[in-house]
Structure formats: C-alpha cells, structure tokens
Amino acid sequence: MEKSSAKKETSVVTKKKLSKNYFKRYWQLYALLAIPMVYFLVFKYVPMVYIQIAFKKYMLNTSVWKMPLAKNNGMQYFIQAFSNPEFMRALRNTIVLNLLDLCIGFPIPIIFALILNELVFKRFKKVVQTIAYMPHFLSWVIIYGIAIQLFAPSTGLINLAIMKMGGEAVPFLNDGNHWVWTYIFLGVWQSFGWNSIVYLAAIAGINSELYEAASVDGAGRFSKMWHITLPGIKPTIVILLIMAIGNILGSSFDRPFALQNNLVMDQAQVLSTYVYQYGIKGLQFSLTTAVGLFQSVVGVFFLLMANWLSRKLGERGIW
Amino acid sequence: MKKRLLSLLLASTMVLSLAACNKSDEGGQGTANAGGDAATELVDGKFAETRTITVEVYDRGNDGGSDPTNNMYTKYIHDQMLDKYNVEVEFVKVPRWTEVDEINNLLAGQTAPDVCVTYSYATIQTYADMGGVLDLSSYVEDYKDVLPNLWNWLGETNIYWDKDPETGSIWALEARLANQNRICTFIRKDWLEALNLEEPTTKEEFYNVLCQFRDNADKLLGGEADKMVPYSVSYDVGWRAATLIESFMDPAITEKEYYVNGFDDRKITEAGAKDAIKLLNQWYNEGLMWDDFAVYGSGDTTEDDMMKAGYVGAFTHNWDYPYRNGEDSIEANLKRLVGEDASYVAIDPFEDSNGTHTKWIAGPIDRKIFFPVTNDEPLASLLYLDFISSPETIQYLQIGDEGVTHTVADNGAIQIQAATGDAIQNSGMNIDYTITCNGLHLVDPEITELSLAYSYAGVDPDLILKANEIAKTDTRELGNVQVGAIESEAGFGEALSSKRDQVYDKALSASTADFDKVWDEGMQDYLASGGQTIIDERLAAWEKTYGDAENLPEK
C-alpha cells in the first residue's frame, strides 16, 4: 500500500482524489468481492503450485520445490500415460461421451425452454418446470440406485416388463454400447430441467413489443419462436456452447463413477475416474497430475478455438 | 486498476504458496528422529506426561451396531491404556469396505491415525517409497524390553515378515492369524433334503445339484421361483469362486511358480483360472447363477439379502460367513424369514486333479499395522500394540463380560450370546480392536478349541465344527518369500485388482461362443496394463534370491 501511494505522488492530484473518493464510496463492494477472491486464491491458485509434480518424482515429506525431476527431463509421466492402453481408452471414452452429451444434452434444454415458454396455462407450466428441476438435486449415487431398480438385467422393472411381454431383457447396464445410451439418457434426464432455467431467463428478457409487432404482421406461433425467441437467446446459447466445448476433455467424476460397473469399463472409464483409480487409489500423484494438466491444456485450447470461431462468425464471445 | 489488482493477486499467491512450502519442510524434518531409549521416556513403565495417540478402527456400518469409536470395548482399552501407560487413546473410524481408499485419502492429507491398519501391503509399500511411513525396524528392537507381549504374540516370524532383505527396513508388522481358515462353500441343507439329494462331493455332483435346484424352483420357492439363484457369486469372482479356481490349479505347483504368478491374490494369472471361469461361464449360461452379479459393487448388501431371504442355493465365502453377526447373520435371518429347517451347511465339492481339495491359505499373517510419518508418538503407539497383544486383553475383547456377552458352559466352553447396546461387537470376536490377532485366542488354549464352536451366537455348534473341518482340509500355504520390494507393483495394486475383476466378470457373463475371445482379450489387457511387468520382475527377484530353486529353502 505504501509503495503504491509513493508512486502516486507523481500522478495528477485530482486523479488521486478521485480514486480515493471512489474507494471511500464503494469499499463495501470491494470488501464483498474479497470473499470470492480469497476463495479463488486459496483453493484455485495456491494449489497450482503443485502442478509441477507432473514433472517431478513425488515425495510425501519434501517440499514441492525440492522434489527431484522425473526421468526423461521430467516428461516420464506424460510418456507413461500415453503408452498406457487404459489412459488412451479413458481419453477416447471421455471425448465420445462428452460429444454425445453435447449433441443430445445441449439442445434439449433449449427446446424444453422454448416449449415451456409457449405454455399458456401458468400453473401447469410451474408444475412441469418443478418436476423437471427435481432430478438435479439428486446425487448420482441415488440416481444409480434408481437406475438399478429400473434397468438391472434380470430384476429391473423395465426388463421385467419386457420379459413379461415375451421380449428379451435389454442389457441397459451390463453391455457397453447400451450402457453409453443409458449414461446419456440419465444425464439428460437429470439436468435438462435445471439447464433450461438460464434460457427461460433469457427468454423473459426479450422485449414483448417484438412479439406484439409480429402478431400484427400475422406471424404464427412457430414463426415467432423461430424469428424472435431463438435469435433473442442466441447470445446465451453461444456462450454456453463455448463453455461446453471447452469442457470436452473435462468430465464430472460422480456421474461416470456412480454409473460404471465391471462389465462396461471399456466404455465407462473416463479421465476423471482414471485419475481417481490410478492417482488417488494407486497413489501415482505425478502421473495423474500430468493427466490433469494435459486435460486442462486441451480444454483451454478448445475454449479459445470456440471463442475465436464464434467471434469470427459475428457472435459475441466470452471475452 | 485491473493491472494492479492482478499483480497484487499474483504476489499474494506467491507469498501464500511459499508459506505452504515452508510448512511442509518442517514436517519433513520433524520425522527424522529414530528410535530412542525407552528408559528415558518412561518412568516406572509409564509416561510422566499424558500422551495422546489415535488408532484406526473399521466402521462396518452394521444395522443396529454400536458406535465403533465409543462403546464398552473402546472404554476398556482407553481406561487400561491411561492407567497402565498414561496414554490417551482416541479411535478414528474408517469404513471397512472402502478402507484402502479411505486410508489413502487420510495419508495423502497427512491426517492418518498414528496406528494404521490395512489389508493392503501394496499401499504401505507405495507410501513408504514416498517417505510417508515410519521404519519400525529400530523401534521394535530398541524398545523390545517394554514390548514383551508384542514379541511374544507376533514372534520373529510376523515382526520380521516384511523386513527388506537388503535395507533391513520394516514398514509394517503383520498381525497373526490365530485361525488360518479361509474359505468354504455352503449349500442349503433343507433344499437338499426336500429334493432327496446327497451333499455333493465333486464338481460333477455339485453341478447336478445346482441343476436340480434350478429345475425345482417352483417346489422350493413357490411363487418366488423366478428369484432362484442356484449358485451365487458377486462382482469379486476371484474371491467368491476361489476354491473352484484353486481346484483347477496343478496340485503339484512349485512355490516359485505360485509366487511368480501370485501378485494377484485372486489367482487370475495362475494356470487353471481360465478353465475354472469357463466352467462358471457354462453354469451362468445355463441359468445356474445370478444374472445381475456384476452390477452391484463393493459393500452392496443385495446378495446377502438374497441369501437371507432364502433365494440362494449355494455360495462360496469366508469359512464362517453365514454364521457371522449374531442376530443379523445370514443363518439367523434365514431361519426367521424361511423357517426353522432352513440352513446353510458347509460342503467341499471342488476336487482337483489328484482328487484332493487343495485350499491355498495365506500364511500366518493377517492385517498389516503401520505408523505414518505423522506419528510422533512411536513409543506410545508400540505400547498400544503391546497392550492389545497381551493374552488378557485379547481374551477380554473377544469374549467380553460373563452374563453380558458370553456364558460359560459346563464343559468350560465360552458361549457367545447376542449382546445389546454398548456391548455389541461390530465384528466377530471384535477383530477390529484386536488388530494384532485374527481368530479366537483365549488365555487357555483348550478352552479356545472348545469355545470356537460356541462363539457364534444362536448357531448350531455342529455347523461351525463342520465348516472348520472343511476349511482345514488339504490346506497349503506359501512360505515367506523375502525378495524385497517389487518396484513395478507399487501403485498398480488397485488398478490391476479392478482390471482383474473386469476380466473375471466379463468372461463369466460372456456368451458361450464368445468366452475364449473375451477371456484372452481381457488377459492381454491385464498383462499389458502392468501385470506382465510384475510377473517378470517377480521372476527375476526370485532367481536373484533363490537361484534355481523351485521351492523355498526348508527352515
């Protein structure tokens, strides 16, 4: 603080006064801002010091600065990861599952929001909305419990029904390819209601005069939706899409972890569960930090790409 | 404005992270002092000032169990330790079925209890490599005088079991298995009687019985016939079909071969495993097994519930599994839910190529006890182990108070009775507290023998005697192969175990036509993921230590 004020002496006096007044006036806001700042500092930035263990041989009781460099100029763990078939499988699965999530899971909340917006009967709308939100508050462990009751190969409700009708049990959970669709379906079911909130908010912000004008011009419901509502929420869609693309290598942990079982691991092993299994359980902290670092770098790359592309196409990017 | 904020942020990040590093440096230096002189620390065998240690205890989450950190037994331990050594003992509970994960997390967070217990030596070895575990070699030697019970009970065999032949380090003490029984197969006696069948003694007969169960489901289960599972395994096939797999191994296998392929204790890399799973695969496809076994993970009670409800014809498990847990045992539940006649009885149906029933047991070792480097009370912790190894302590923890947890029969046998409230033993014979001892061990060995059959509340002693006899039939154990740490094993235990379960599960539930393909691909994947490297290193280590010998030298 002293240093900065010393520097300031050279600057124009009025400017100094101005910023002083400014701080005096708004210090509460900055104090509020300090709370999330401290959070990010302590939980996001300080831990970054440990990124370097991706290049070092991890020792439990030495300072991170003093740990010896890993073999191959510190690249040992990257080489190890990329030569491990399990890692390559996890990488492939992460991309495939996330792409499917993006293709199927991304548009559904938008469509849902559009449909919901067309509902005239307010109370019905509220009820539908609430029911759609609900699964968001369930933990994945519970969802798996429900899934097993419904989809288990011989005791699941749905398979029992199929078998009672003379059909063959569908291996929803115990065959890799079927499992992928179960995974996607459960993900959509859990989150589409919640994800539609932000679109509903965006729709609410559209100037209602536009709709009135369109009605005067004889536009029907569908053309209003197409020409007013959709363009109105386009910026929101683009921003969320960019973020989703940036997350293409990231994956939540609890969803795949809760849903996977031994029979489907070829399809169900993703990077986050790989990191858990090899890193936390196998105690290979360096290896999995390397994987995590790789994941983040690729994620940032995709994010920048998507952002650049959207600006190129004339949309507002994230920044 | 923006720039200044950013630089401020970066600067404080640096400061904070440096501070964090300094702190961990101190931690590193603080652990350097090795074993000292007990006499200088103890006055009349007691600490002058009260010391506090934390001790891991398994939390089994039993329905209606007692609090594992606060019950009649913990109070006993606590008061005795305080009285004897002036050491305050606090228990830290760790979920039993995810213990390895949990201990990993505690160790990584440097918050592990002073006295840790696990079944996984690989975990300890990995942490030792990272400098996270205390080397006990000097402590157990230097403090030998004040640890008579520990030395008496574990002996050199178990104390030196994990001693590194080169460096001499001891990362863990091996608890002693008082009763080396491992595994048995159980079958519904009342079903055999209802169908007029003999107890099966060979695989062929066992298979026929399973078919009879399946074909007579209507008679045996009535309206619930579709819930029938003639033979049940869980996702952990290697354990739950262990005797079957072992019966396909060569009974003349050398110790060398057994060791080299023995990293996986579920024997997936031993010759014979494939044939065993092929047989199970055939049974599976003929509707003799539980269809959904693989979708229920570790710690799930669905399968136990099926046994309790009376849907399961036969299964293989710990030698006393259906009789454990008193009122909540499978046997007790079965009697309540199905009828007084319903009962599981032990059988020995898996013969090997010699016609014997070889069962591999794991040597006289059990859990592994270690101290993390964050333990700054090694003497107090060792005194705790000494106390917990004394015959009187073991006896009290195992049988509790007369009239509360046991009665004494006319012949002197101790009969465990179902306890209530604070006196409930969460684990059979309180094995979770007697961490240096697994298995009934009373002060008087004769009473021990007599009492074994009576130590299961509410279970017919004849059932126990039979299971005990079968579990002891044709047992074989691998001696202590001391070739030092196998480097490639570190860090791969968990991943390979999970891979192994995947191979077993997928092969077992494959269609008959796909079996060979699924098994071979799975094994290839297993070996490529680290299995082969371990086998190679084990082979090299054996040859380095024992040369051409096919078996361990006689002691």
PDB file of C-alpha atoms in Angstrom, chain B residues 121 125 140 151 154-165 168-177 180 255 259 361-368 477-485 546 552 555:
ATOM      1  CA  TYR B 121       0.633 -54.170   1.854  1.00  0.00           C
ATOM      2  CA  GLN B 125       4.920 -50.020   0.278  1.00  0.00           C
ATOM      3  CA  VAL B 140      10.872 -52.739  17.683  1.00  0.00           C
ATOM      4  CA  TRP B 151       7.191 -60.013  20.805  1.00  0.00           C
ATOM      5  CA  LEU B 154       3.822 -61.930  16.934  1.00  0.00           C
ATOM      6  CA  GLY B 155       7.225 -63.505  17.324  1.00  0.00           C
ATOM      7  CA  GLU B 156      10.076 -63.005  14.910  1.00  0.00           C
ATOM      8  CA  THR B 157       8.037 -64.600  12.132  1.00  0.00           C
ATOM      9  CA  ASN B 158       5.431 -61.877  11.997  1.00  0.00           C
ATOM     10  CA  ILE B 159       7.556 -58.963  13.144  1.00  0.00           C
ATOM     11  CA  TYR B 160      10.251 -59.646  10.561  1.00  0.00           C
ATOM     12  CA  TRP B 161       7.823 -60.858   7.883  1.00  0.00           C
ATOM     13  CA  ASP B 162       8.098 -57.674   5.830  1.00  0.00           C
ATOM     14  CA  LYS B 163      11.752 -56.987   6.561  1.00  0.00           C
ATOM     15  CA  ASP B 164      13.591 -55.906   3.441  1.00  0.00           C
ATOM     16  CA  PRO B 165      16.466 -58.331   2.807  1.00  0.00           C
ATOM     17  CA  GLY B 168      16.566 -54.150   6.711  1.00  0.00           C
ATOM     18  CA  SER B 169      13.639 -51.770   6.896  1.00  0.00           C
ATOM     19  CA  ILE B 170      10.304 -52.869   8.340  1.00  0.00           C
ATOM     20  CA  TRP B 171       7.401 -50.797   7.147  1.00  0.00           C
ATOM     21  CA  ALA B 172       4.676 -52.880   8.748  1.00  0.00           C
ATOM     22  CA  LEU B 173       4.064 -55.505  11.399  1.00  0.00           C
ATOM     23  CA  GLU B 174       1.952 -58.451  10.314  1.00  0.00           C
ATOM     24  CA  ALA B 175      -0.898 -59.360  12.615  1.00  0.00           C
ATOM     25  CA  ARG B 176      -1.086 -63.010  13.490  1.00  0.00           C
ATOM     26  CA  LEU B 177      -3.789 -65.241  12.159  1.00  0.00           C
ATOM     27  CA  GLN B 180      -5.938 -69.785   9.298  1.00  0.00           C
ATOM     28  CA  GLU B 255       6.389 -72.375  -4.772  1.00  0.00           C
ATOM     29  CA  TYR B 259       4.895 -66.810  -6.215  1.00  0.00           C
ATOM     30  CA  ILE B 361      -4.272 -70.272   2.694  1.00  0.00           C
ATOM     31  CA  ALA B 362      -2.348 -67.109   3.196  1.00  0.00           C
ATOM     32  CA  GLY B 363       0.273 -67.908   5.810  1.00  0.00           C
ATOM     33  CA  PRO B 364       0.007 -66.917   9.464  1.00  0.00           C
ATOM     34  CA  ILE B 365      -0.338 -63.261   8.588  1.00  0.00           C
ATOM     35  CA  ASP B 366      -3.376 -61.078   8.537  1.00  0.00           C
ATOM     36  CA  ARG B 367      -3.696 -57.330   8.604  1.00  0.00           C
ATOM     37  CA  LYS B 368      -0.682 -55.079   8.367  1.00  0.00           C
ATOM     38  CA  GLU B 477       0.401 -72.163   2.200  1.00  0.00           C
ATOM     39  CA  LEU B 478       3.189 -70.283   0.547  1.00  0.00           C
ATOM     40  CA  GLY B 479       6.105 -69.599   2.867  1.00  0.00           C
ATOM     41  CA  ASN B 480       7.532 -66.129   3.324  1.00  0.00           C
ATOM     42  CA  VAL B 481       9.206 -65.160   0.066  1.00  0.00           C
ATOM     43  CA  GLN B 482      11.595 -62.390   1.123  1.00  0.00           C
ATOM     44  CA  VAL B 483      12.955 -60.909  -2.049  1.00  0.00           C
ATOM     45  CA  GLY B 484      12.493 -57.240  -1.238  1.00  0.00           C
ATOM     46  CA  ALA B 485      10.067 -54.784  -2.753  1.00  0.00           C
ATOM     47  CA  TYR B 546      16.882 -68.303  -4.519  1.00  0.00           C
ATOM     48  CA  LEU B 552      11.678 -72.090  -0.720  1.00  0.00           C
ATOM     49  CA  LYS B 555      13.715 -73.720   7.567  1.00  0.00           C
TER      50      LYS B 555
END
